[in-house]
PDB file of C-alpha atoms in Angstrom:
ATOM      1  CA  MET A1199      43.416  42.055 -45.927  1.00 53.00           C
ATOM      2  CA  GLU A1200      42.354  44.669 -43.931  1.00 75.00           C
ATOM      3  CA  LEU A1201      44.474  47.154 -43.236  1.00 78.00           C
ATOM      4  CA  LYS A1202      42.918  48.925 -40.566  1.00 82.00           C
ATOM      5  CA  LYS A1203      42.321  45.583 -38.727  1.00 82.00           C
ATOM      6  CA  ILE A1204      46.138  44.718 -38.665  1.00 83.00           C
ATOM      7  CA  LEU A1205      46.897  48.331 -37.617  1.00 84.00           C
ATOM      8  CA  LYS A1206      44.685  47.901 -34.779  1.00 86.00           C
ATOM      9  CA  GLN A1207      45.919  44.789 -33.605  1.00 87.00           C
ATOM     10  CA  ALA A1208      49.776  46.161 -34.129  1.00 87.00           C
ATOM     11  CA  GLU A1209      49.063  48.940 -31.456  1.00 87.00           C
ATOM     12  CA  ALA A1210      47.986  46.776 -29.059  1.00 92.00           C
ATOM     13  CA  THR A1211      51.236  44.719 -29.231  1.00 94.00           C
ATOM     14  CA  ALA A1212      53.381  47.289 -27.547  1.00 92.00           C
ATOM     15  CA  ASP A1213      53.988  45.306 -24.309  1.00 95.00           C
ATOM     16  CA  GLU A1214      54.893  41.984 -26.187  1.00 97.00           C
ATOM     17  CA  VAL A1215      57.134  43.728 -28.234  1.00 96.00           C
ATOM     18  CA  ALA A1216      59.025  45.221 -25.578  1.00 97.00           C
ATOM     19  CA  GLU A1217      59.038  41.836 -23.763  1.00 98.00           C
ATOM     20  CA  LEU A1218      60.452  40.223 -27.227  1.00 98.00           C
ATOM     21  CA  THR A1219      62.797  43.022 -27.556  1.00 98.00           C
ATOM     22  CA  SER A1220      63.864  42.366 -23.665  1.00 98.00           C
ATOM     23  CA  GLY A1221      64.647  38.681 -24.427  1.00 98.00           C
ATOM     24  CA  LEU A1222      66.534  39.451 -27.331  1.00 99.00           C
ATOM     25  CA  VAL A1223      68.844  41.925 -25.921  1.00 98.00           C
ATOM     26  CA  LYS A1224      69.610  39.511 -23.144  1.00 98.00           C
ATOM     27  CA  PHE A1225      71.602  37.275 -25.660  1.00 98.00           C
ATOM     28  CA  ASN A1226      74.940  38.958 -26.256  1.00 98.00           C
ATOM     29  CA  SER A1227      75.607  38.620 -30.068  1.00 98.00           C
ATOM     30  CA  ALA A1228      78.284  41.408 -29.975  1.00 98.00           C
ATOM     31  CA  HIS A1229      81.502  40.942 -32.159  1.00 97.00           C
ATOM     32  CA  PRO A1230      83.631  39.829 -32.337  1.00 95.00           C
ATOM     33  CA  ASP A1231      82.215  36.409 -31.970  1.00 96.00           C
ATOM     34  CA  GLY A1232      78.810  37.538 -33.099  1.00 96.00           C
ATOM     35  CA  TYR A1233      77.338  34.128 -32.354  1.00 98.00           C
ATOM     36  CA  THR A1234      73.584  34.225 -33.226  1.00 98.00           C
ATOM     37  CA  ASP A1235      72.398  30.747 -32.403  1.00 98.00           C
ATOM     38  CA  LYS A1236      70.725  31.318 -29.070  1.00 98.00           C
ATOM     39  CA  VAL A1237      68.875  34.349 -30.715  1.00 99.00           C
ATOM     40  CA  VAL A1238      67.425  31.900 -33.547  1.00 99.00           C
ATOM     41  CA  GLU A1239      66.746  29.514 -30.937  1.00 99.00           C
ATOM     42  CA  TYR A1240      64.386  32.119 -28.984  1.00 99.00           C
ATOM     43  CA  ILE A1241      62.966  33.409 -32.520  1.00 99.00           C
ATOM     44  CA  LYS A1242      62.143  29.868 -33.795  1.00 99.00           C
ATOM     45  CA  ALA A1243      60.434  29.025 -30.290  1.00 99.00           C
ATOM     46  CA  TYR A1244      58.062  31.801 -30.488  1.00 99.00           C
ATOM     47  CA  CYS A1245      57.205  30.941 -34.205  1.00 99.00           C
ATOM     48  CA  ASP A1246      56.678  27.505 -33.245  1.00 99.00           C
ATOM     49  CA  LYS A1247      54.244  28.482 -30.716  1.00 98.00           C
ATOM     50  CA  HIS A1248      52.079  30.592 -33.070  1.00 98.00           C
ATOM     51  CA  GLY A1249      52.465  28.064 -35.738  1.00 98.00           C
ATOM     52  CA  ILE A1250      54.400  30.358 -37.577  1.00 98.00           C
ATOM     53  CA  GLU A1251      56.450  28.119 -40.683  1.00 98.00           C
ATOM     54  CA  ASN A1252      60.205  28.690 -40.104  1.00 99.00           C
ATOM     55  CA  GLU A1253      63.481  27.594 -41.366  1.00 98.00           C
ATOM     56  CA  VAL A1254      67.300  27.829 -40.231  1.00 98.00           C
ATOM     57  CA  HIS A1255      70.148  28.489 -42.393  1.00 98.00           C
ATOM     58  CA  ALA A1256      73.537  28.282 -41.442  1.00 97.00           C
ATOM     59  CA  HIS A1257      76.810  28.849 -43.389  1.00 94.00           C
ATOM     60  CA  ASP A1258      78.398  28.668 -39.955  1.00 95.00           C
ATOM     61  CA  PRO A1259      76.947  26.647 -36.709  1.00 96.00           C
ATOM     62  CA  LYS A1260      77.263  29.506 -34.225  1.00 97.00           C
ATOM     63  CA  LYS A1261      76.189  32.569 -37.076  1.00 98.00           C
ATOM     64  CA  GLN A1262      72.665  31.312 -37.781  1.00 98.00           C
ATOM     65  CA  ASN A1263      69.971  32.870 -39.599  1.00 98.00           C
ATOM     66  CA  ILE A1264      66.306  32.197 -39.542  1.00 99.00           C
ATOM     67  CA  VAL A1265      63.398  32.898 -41.958  1.00 98.00           C
ATOM     68  CA  ALA A1266      59.686  33.368 -40.601  1.00 99.00           C
ATOM     69  CA  ARG A1267      57.443  32.784 -43.632  1.00 98.00           C
ATOM     70  CA  VAL A1268      54.006  33.645 -44.222  1.00 98.00           C
ATOM     71  CA  LYS A1269      52.138  32.732 -47.472  1.00 97.00           C
ATOM     72  CA  GLY A1270      50.375  34.604 -49.533  1.00 96.00           C
ATOM     73  CA  SER A1271      47.939  33.791 -52.040  1.00 94.00           C
ATOM     74  CA  SER A1272      49.657  35.151 -54.928  1.00 95.00           C
ATOM     75  CA  LYS A1273      53.107  33.937 -56.330  1.00 94.00           C
ATOM     76  CA  LYS A1274      54.359  37.656 -55.227  1.00 96.00           C
ATOM     77  CA  LYS A1275      56.797  37.943 -52.402  1.00 97.00           C
ATOM     78  CA  VAL A1276      57.614  40.681 -49.989  1.00 96.00           C
ATOM     79  CA  ILE A1277      61.048  39.813 -47.618  1.00 97.00           C
ATOM     80  CA  TRP A1278      61.933  41.875 -44.725  1.00 96.00           C
ATOM     81  CA  VAL A1279      65.484  41.673 -43.665  1.00 97.00           C
ATOM     82  CA  GLY A1280      66.965  42.208 -39.967  1.00 97.00           C
ATOM     83  CA  HIS A1281      69.722  41.185 -38.123  1.00 98.00           C
ATOM     84  CA  MET A1282      70.380  39.740 -34.654  1.00 98.00           C
ATOM     85  CA  ASP A1283      74.244  40.568 -34.185  1.00 98.00           C
ATOM     86  CA  VAL A1284      75.443  43.743 -32.636  1.00 97.00           C
ATOM     87  CA  VAL A1285      78.424  46.098 -32.177  1.00 97.00           C
ATOM     88  CA  PRO A1286      80.747  45.802 -28.579  1.00 97.00           C
ATOM     89  CA  GLU A1287      79.175  47.147 -25.672  1.00 96.00           C
ATOM     90  CA  GLY A1288      82.413  49.088 -24.951  1.00 95.00           C
ATOM     91  CA  LYS A1289      82.695  49.397 -21.167  1.00 95.00           C
ATOM     92  CA  PRO A1290      79.469  48.261 -18.925  1.00 92.00           C
ATOM     93  CA  GLU A1291      80.307  50.891 -16.004  1.00 95.00           C
ATOM     94  CA  ASN A1292      79.164  53.516 -18.716  1.00 96.00           C
ATOM     95  CA  TRP A1293      75.837  52.261 -18.860  1.00 97.00           C
ATOM     96  CA  THR A1294      72.780  52.920 -17.214  1.00 96.00           C
ATOM     97  CA  TYR A1295      71.818  49.749 -17.089  1.00 97.00           C
ATOM     98  CA  PRO A1296      74.088  46.594 -17.724  1.00 97.00           C
ATOM     99  CA  PRO A1297      74.142  45.927 -21.562  1.00 97.00           C
ATOM    100  CA  TYR A1298      72.506  42.534 -21.738  1.00 98.00           C
ATOM    101  CA  SER A1299      70.044  43.096 -19.103  1.00 97.00           C
ATOM    102  CA  GLY A1300      67.023  43.896 -21.452  1.00 97.00           C
ATOM    103  CA  THR A1301      65.784  46.036 -18.425  1.00 98.00           C
ATOM    104  CA  ILE A1302      62.310  47.889 -19.196  1.00 98.00           C
ATOM    105  CA  ALA A1303      62.129  50.985 -17.424  1.00 97.00           C
ATOM    106  CA  ASP A1304      60.982  54.653 -18.125  1.00 93.00           C
ATOM    107  CA  GLY A1305      59.067  53.439 -21.183  1.00 91.00           C
ATOM    108  CA  SER A1306      62.180  52.285 -23.227  1.00 93.00           C
ATOM    109  CA  VAL A1307      63.759  48.756 -23.540  1.00 96.00           C
ATOM    110  CA  TRP A1308      67.791  49.439 -22.114  1.00 97.00           C
ATOM    111  CA  GLY A1309      70.747  47.251 -23.722  1.00 97.00           C
ATOM    112  CA  ARG A1310      73.266  46.540 -26.319  1.00 97.00           C
ATOM    113  CA  GLY A1311      71.119  46.342 -29.530  1.00 96.00           C
ATOM    114  CA  SER A1312      67.727  47.228 -28.337  1.00 94.00           C
ATOM    115  CA  SER A1313      67.370  50.074 -31.077  1.00 91.00           C
ATOM    116  CA  ASP A1314      70.202  48.625 -33.449  1.00 93.00           C
ATOM    117  CA  MET A1315      68.542  46.641 -34.581  1.00 94.00           C
ATOM    118  CA  LYS A1316      66.670  43.880 -31.462  1.00 97.00           C
ATOM    119  CA  GLY A1317      63.555  46.045 -31.083  1.00 95.00           C
ATOM    120  CA  SER A1318      62.992  45.791 -35.016  1.00 94.00           C
ATOM    121  CA  CYS A1319      63.325  42.241 -34.972  1.00 98.00           C
ATOM    122  CA  ALA A1320      60.611  41.870 -31.991  1.00 98.00           C
ATOM    123  CA  ALA A1321      58.383  44.067 -34.330  1.00 95.00           C
ATOM    124  CA  ALA A1322      59.104  41.761 -37.271  1.00 97.00           C
ATOM    125  CA  MET A1323      58.265  38.645 -35.018  1.00 98.00           C
ATOM    126  CA  VAL A1324      54.973  39.944 -33.812  1.00 98.00           C
ATOM    127  CA  SER A1325      54.136  41.040 -37.357  1.00 96.00           C
ATOM    128  CA  ALA A1326      54.237  37.757 -38.648  1.00 98.00           C
ATOM    129  CA  ARG A1327      51.923  36.419 -36.048  1.00 97.00           C
ATOM    130  CA  ILE A1328      49.507  39.176 -36.596  1.00 95.00           C
ATOM    131  CA  LEU A1329      49.713  38.265 -40.376  1.00 95.00           C
ATOM    132  CA  ASN A1330      49.712  34.583 -39.880  1.00 96.00           C
ATOM    133  CA  GLU A1331      46.541  34.848 -37.880  1.00 94.00           C
ATOM    134  CA  MET A1332      44.832  36.557 -40.500  1.00 92.00           C
ATOM    135  CA  ASP A1333      42.319  34.369 -43.125  1.00 89.00           C
ATOM    136  CA  SER A1334      44.532  35.189 -45.837  1.00 91.00           C
ATOM    137  CA  ILE A1335      47.129  37.682 -46.984  1.00 93.00           C
ATOM    138  CA  PRO A1336      47.611  38.470 -50.750  1.00 93.00           C
ATOM    139  CA  ASN A1337      51.482  38.360 -51.007  1.00 95.00           C
ATOM    140  CA  THR A1338      53.757  36.068 -49.109  1.00 98.00           C
ATOM    141  CA  VAL A1339      55.953  37.494 -46.695  1.00 98.00           C
ATOM    142  CA  GLU A1340      59.100  36.449 -45.336  1.00 98.00           C
ATOM    143  CA  TYR A1341      60.750  37.653 -42.167  1.00 99.00           C
ATOM    144  CA  TRP A1342      64.683  36.978 -42.367  1.00 98.00           C
ATOM    145  CA  PHE A1343      66.693  37.451 -39.358  1.00 99.00           C
ATOM    146  CA  THR A1344      70.471  37.421 -40.174  1.00 98.00           C
ATOM    147  CA  CYS A1345      73.986  37.614 -38.579  1.00 98.00           C
ATOM    148  CA  ASP A1346      76.779  39.202 -39.583  1.00 97.00           C
ATOM    149  CA  GLU A1347      75.384  42.507 -40.575  1.00 96.00           C
ATOM    150  CA  GLU A1348      77.577  44.868 -38.274  1.00 96.00           C
ATOM    151  CA  ILE A1349      80.420  43.198 -40.095  1.00 96.00           C
ATOM    152  CA  GLY A1350      79.780  42.665 -43.911  1.00 92.00           C
ATOM    153  CA  GLY A1351      77.361  39.870 -43.922  1.00 94.00           C
ATOM    154  CA  GLY A1352      79.686  36.933 -44.486  1.00 95.00           C
ATOM    155  CA  ALA A1353      77.915  34.055 -43.095  1.00 97.00           C
ATOM    156  CA  GLY A1354      74.442  36.291 -43.203  1.00 97.00           C
ATOM    157  CA  ALA A1355      72.908  38.248 -45.767  1.00 96.00           C
ATOM    158  CA  LYS A1356      75.791  38.304 -48.486  1.00 95.00           C
ATOM    159  CA  TRP A1357      75.768  34.126 -48.079  1.00 97.00           C
ATOM    160  CA  LEU A1358      72.344  34.199 -48.474  1.00 97.00           C
ATOM    161  CA  ALA A1359      72.010  36.388 -51.365  1.00 95.00           C
ATOM    162  CA  GLU A1360      74.864  34.137 -53.044  1.00 96.00           C
ATOM    163  CA  THR A1361      73.637  30.876 -52.714  1.00 96.00           C
ATOM    164  CA  GLY A1362      70.008  32.081 -54.120  1.00 94.00           C
ATOM    165  CA  LYS A1363      68.101  32.107 -50.873  1.00 94.00           C
ATOM    166  CA  PHE A1364      66.736  35.569 -51.048  1.00 91.00           C
ATOM    167  CA  LYS A1365      63.965  35.682 -53.552  1.00 90.00           C
ATOM    168  CA  GLY A1366      61.483  38.015 -54.026  1.00 93.00           C
ATOM    169  CA  ASP A1367      59.751  41.348 -55.310  1.00 92.00           C
ATOM    170  CA  VAL A1368      60.133  44.105 -52.804  1.00 89.00           C
ATOM    171  CA  CYS A1369      62.603  43.966 -49.900  1.00 90.00           C
ATOM    172  CA  VAL A1370      62.357  46.256 -46.956  1.00 90.00           C
ATOM    173  CA  ILE A1371      65.088  46.822 -44.582  1.00 90.00           C
ATOM    174  CA  GLY A1372      64.088  46.688 -40.801  1.00 88.00           C
ATOM    175  CA  ASP A1373      67.246  49.017 -39.441  1.00 86.00           C
ATOM    176  CA  GLY A1374      66.387  51.512 -37.521  1.00 72.00           C
ATOM    177  CA  ASN A1375      66.871  55.235 -38.793  1.00 64.00           C
ATOM    178  CA  GLY A1376      67.516  59.229 -37.476  1.00 58.00           C
ATOM    179  CA  GLY A1377      63.884  59.341 -36.480  1.00 60.00           C
ATOM    180  CA  GLY A1378      64.079  57.644 -33.549  1.00 61.00           C
ATOM    181  CA  PRO A1379      61.750  55.085 -32.282  1.00 62.00           C
ATOM    182  CA  ARG A1380      58.863  57.862 -31.626  1.00 67.00           C
ATOM    183  CA  ALA A1381      59.376  59.373 -34.970  1.00 67.00           C
ATOM    184  CA  PRO A1382      59.063  56.164 -37.317  1.00 66.00           C
ATOM    185  CA  SER A1383      59.314  56.544 -40.915  1.00 67.00           C
ATOM    186  CA  ILE A1384      59.571  54.324 -44.268  1.00 67.00           C
ATOM    187  CA  ASP A1385      61.833  55.442 -46.894  1.00 66.00           C
ATOM    188  CA  LEU A1386      63.105  54.383 -50.531  1.00 61.00           C
ATOM    189  CA  GLY A1387      66.660  53.655 -49.583  1.00 58.00           C
ATOM    190  CA  CYS A1388      69.486  52.306 -51.457  1.00 59.00           C
ATOM    191  CA  LYS A1389      69.715  53.072 -54.946  1.00 62.00           C
ATOM    192  CA  GLY A1390      72.203  50.657 -55.607  1.00 70.00           C
ATOM    193  CA  GLY A1391      76.032  50.886 -56.811  1.00 75.00           C
ATOM    194  CA  ALA A1392      78.132  50.723 -59.561  1.00 78.00           C
ATOM    195  CA  GLY A1393      82.171  50.369 -59.512  1.00 82.00           C
ATOM    196  CA  VAL A1394      83.731  51.384 -62.574  1.00 85.00           C
ATOM    197  CA  LYS A1395      87.578  51.365 -63.358  1.00 88.00           C
ATOM    198  CA  LEU A1396      89.051  53.514 -66.061  1.00 88.00           C
ATOM    199  CA  ILE A1397      92.083  52.365 -67.664  1.00 92.00           C
ATOM    200  CA  ALA A1398      94.633  54.523 -69.797  1.00 93.00           C
ATOM    201  CA  ARG A1399      97.458  53.434 -71.413  1.00 95.00           C
ATOM    202  CA  GLY A1400     100.637  55.366 -71.856  1.00 95.00           C
ATOM    203  CA  ARG A1401     104.295  55.044 -72.797  1.00 95.00           C
ATOM    204  CA  THR A1402     107.185  55.452 -70.229  1.00 94.00           C
ATOM    205  CA  ALA A1403     109.859  58.163 -70.679  1.00 92.00           C
ATOM    206  CA  HIS A1404     112.968  59.655 -68.868  1.00 92.00           C
ATOM    207  CA  GLY A1405     111.812  62.551 -66.806  1.00 87.00           C
ATOM    208  CA  SER A1406     113.969  64.937 -69.001  1.00 92.00           C
ATOM    209  CA  THR A1407     112.334  64.084 -72.275  1.00 92.00           C
ATOM    210  CA  PRO A1408     108.420  63.582 -71.255  1.00 89.00           C
ATOM    211  CA  PHE A1409     107.840  64.464 -74.651  1.00 90.00           C
ATOM    212  CA  LEU A1410     108.864  61.166 -75.828  1.00 94.00           C
ATOM    213  CA  GLY A1411     106.540  59.339 -73.651  1.00 94.00           C
ATOM    214  CA  ASP A1412     102.968  59.153 -73.643  1.00 95.00           C
ATOM    215  CA  ASN A1413     101.515  59.855 -70.236  1.00 94.00           C
ATOM    216  CA  ALA A1414      98.515  57.789 -69.064  1.00 93.00           C
ATOM    217  CA  ILE A1415      97.853  59.667 -65.922  1.00 92.00           C
ATOM    218  CA  SER A1416      97.393  62.721 -67.908  1.00 92.00           C
ATOM    219  CA  LYS A1417      94.565  60.890 -69.987  1.00 92.00           C
ATOM    220  CA  LEU A1418      92.739  60.346 -66.731  1.00 91.00           C
ATOM    221  CA  ILE A1419      92.731  63.590 -65.157  1.00 91.00           C
ATOM    222  CA  LYS A1420      91.223  65.084 -68.273  1.00 91.00           C
ATOM    223  CA  GLY A1421      88.609  62.203 -67.489  1.00 88.00           C
ATOM    224  CA  VAL A1422      87.922  63.724 -63.712  1.00 88.00           C
ATOM    225  CA  PRO A1423      85.771  66.433 -64.831  1.00 90.00           C
ATOM    226  CA  TRP A1424      83.206  64.298 -67.295  1.00 89.00           C
ATOM    227  CA  VAL A1425      82.794  61.947 -64.076  1.00 87.00           C
ATOM    228  CA  GLU A1426      81.802  64.435 -61.731  1.00 87.00           C
ATOM    229  CA  LYS A1427      78.985  65.677 -64.196  1.00 88.00           C
ATOM    230  CA  ILE A1428      77.262  62.423 -63.323  1.00 86.00           C
ATOM    231  CA  ASP A1429      76.787  63.375 -60.234  1.00 85.00           C
ATOM    232  CA  ASP A1430      74.164  65.878 -61.604  1.00 85.00           C
ATOM    233  CA  PHE A1431      72.474  63.571 -63.814  1.00 85.00           C
ATOM    234  CA  GLU A1432      68.792  63.221 -62.323  1.00 84.00           C
ATOM    235  CA  LEU A1433      67.361  60.160 -62.200  1.00 82.00           C
ATOM    236  CA  ASP A1434      64.396  58.746 -64.238  1.00 83.00           C
ATOM    237  CA  PHE A1435      62.337  56.839 -61.610  1.00 81.00           C
ATOM    238  CA  PRO A1436      59.701  54.398 -62.265  1.00 82.00           C
ATOM    239  CA  LYS A1437      56.109  56.463 -61.884  1.00 84.00           C
ATOM    240  CA  ASP A1438      55.022  54.169 -58.874  1.00 81.00           C
ATOM    241  CA  ILE A1439      58.321  54.774 -57.193  1.00 79.00           C
ATOM    242  CA  LEU A1440      58.590  58.608 -57.104  1.00 83.00           C
ATOM    243  CA  PRO A1441      55.716  59.399 -54.996  1.00 84.00           C
ATOM    244  CA  VAL A1442      57.458  57.309 -52.490  1.00 79.00           C
ATOM    245  CA  VAL A1443      60.475  59.462 -53.133  1.00 80.00           C
ATOM    246  CA  LYS A1444      58.703  62.252 -52.838  1.00 84.00           C
ATOM    247  CA  GLY A1445      56.861  61.321 -49.429  1.00 83.00           C
ATOM    248  CA  SER A1446      60.149  60.327 -47.728  1.00 80.00           C
ATOM    249  CA  LEU A1447      61.711  63.588 -48.346  1.00 84.00           C
ATOM    250  CA  GLU A1448      58.550  65.711 -47.583  1.00 85.00           C
ATOM    251  CA  TYR A1449      58.594  63.677 -43.827  1.00 82.00           C
ATOM    252  CA  TYR A1450      62.036  65.152 -42.946  1.00 81.00           C
ATOM    253  CA  LYS A1451      61.669  68.635 -44.467  1.00 85.00           C
ATOM    254  CA  ALA A1452      59.740  69.833 -41.221  1.00 82.00           C
ATOM    255  CA  SER A1453      62.555  68.461 -38.791  1.00 82.00           C
ATOM    256  CA  THR A1454      65.960  69.181 -40.936  1.00 85.00           C
ATOM    257  CA  PRO A1455      67.734  72.189 -41.652  1.00 90.00           C
ATOM    258  CA  PRO A1456      67.839  74.015 -44.823  1.00 91.00           C
ATOM    259  CA  ALA A1457      71.270  72.946 -45.796  1.00 92.00           C
ATOM    260  CA  LEU A1458      70.979  69.365 -45.128  1.00 89.00           C
ATOM    261  CA  TYR A1459      67.379  68.813 -46.555  1.00 88.00           C
ATOM    262  CA  LYS A1460      69.004  70.413 -49.692  1.00 90.00           C
ATOM    263  CA  ALA A1461      71.978  67.935 -49.597  1.00 87.00           C
ATOM    264  CA  MET A1462      69.711  65.173 -48.590  1.00 84.00           C
ATOM    265  CA  GLU A1463      67.241  66.259 -51.704  1.00 86.00           C
ATOM    266  CA  HIS A1464      70.326  66.171 -54.279  1.00 85.00           C
ATOM    267  CA  ASN A1465      71.178  62.365 -53.074  1.00 82.00           C
ATOM    268  CA  PHE A1466      67.953  61.393 -53.413  1.00 81.00           C
ATOM    269  CA  TYR A1467      67.091  62.495 -57.114  1.00 84.00           C
ATOM    270  CA  THR A1468      70.620  61.828 -58.372  1.00 85.00           C
ATOM    271  CA  PRO A1469      73.592  59.355 -58.118  1.00 83.00           C
ATOM    272  CA  SER A1470      76.430  60.001 -55.564  1.00 79.00           C
ATOM    273  CA  VAL A1471      79.677  59.784 -57.645  1.00 78.00           C
ATOM    274  CA  THR A1472      83.577  59.249 -55.865  1.00 77.00           C
ATOM    275  CA  CYS A1473      86.428  59.501 -57.770  1.00 75.00           C
ATOM    276  CA  ASN A1474      89.018  57.665 -55.767  1.00 74.00           C
ATOM    277  CA  ILE A1475      92.018  56.718 -57.206  1.00 67.00           C
ATOM    278  CA  ILE A1476      94.172  58.023 -59.702  1.00 61.00           C
TER     279      ILE A1476
END
């Protein structure tokens, strides 16, 4: 696969991406309804037009998901995940342009969801077209456009994962980042999470005779300092992942205040621990 050729093609698609973004924004997929069926129709029509394999998956008829697939020559698969739903627009009179107009002006696409994340969805659609037009690609790429991301993914990514529809070797989250549209970046993201519940058992006693009891809360309090020490445990990254971590940090160093960069660096290399309720 010729990477330079792909990048050159991608650079020439700015107008196409803008037009697709505008088209996506015109569909009101805001919560509390969060309906994405019309957005899916739009994406499907584009895929069908360009001969891109696609499937619609829906746990709810009005809240649909669609995957666009470009098959590769190996069994390995890259999954791109984005979302079509958006947060409410607030007061329309406060917008420079109507929130669902998809107006293209001043070098931007204006409207609810243009940055979070219908612009990224449009770019993914064009990316699928470019890869589909290649003679061959080494790995299969699936572009998943999902619903319900803004409210926990119940009919979207969560349902797709629980039903075994998400299967791949690498996952790329297409959501935007703090760099903005003119300073895009690829970051190593979520380290994963684990919830741990510590249980201590004791024996109640009257307040006047605490020595006759066995205070379970006191036992748990003794464990708090040890839980907090986990935050200083340096993660052991796989060798092929470490350069991505370092590269992500270096990218932001020049534009990040020193104190914030120090905190960000700590979060990249160590677990984040929260001790909630005793």
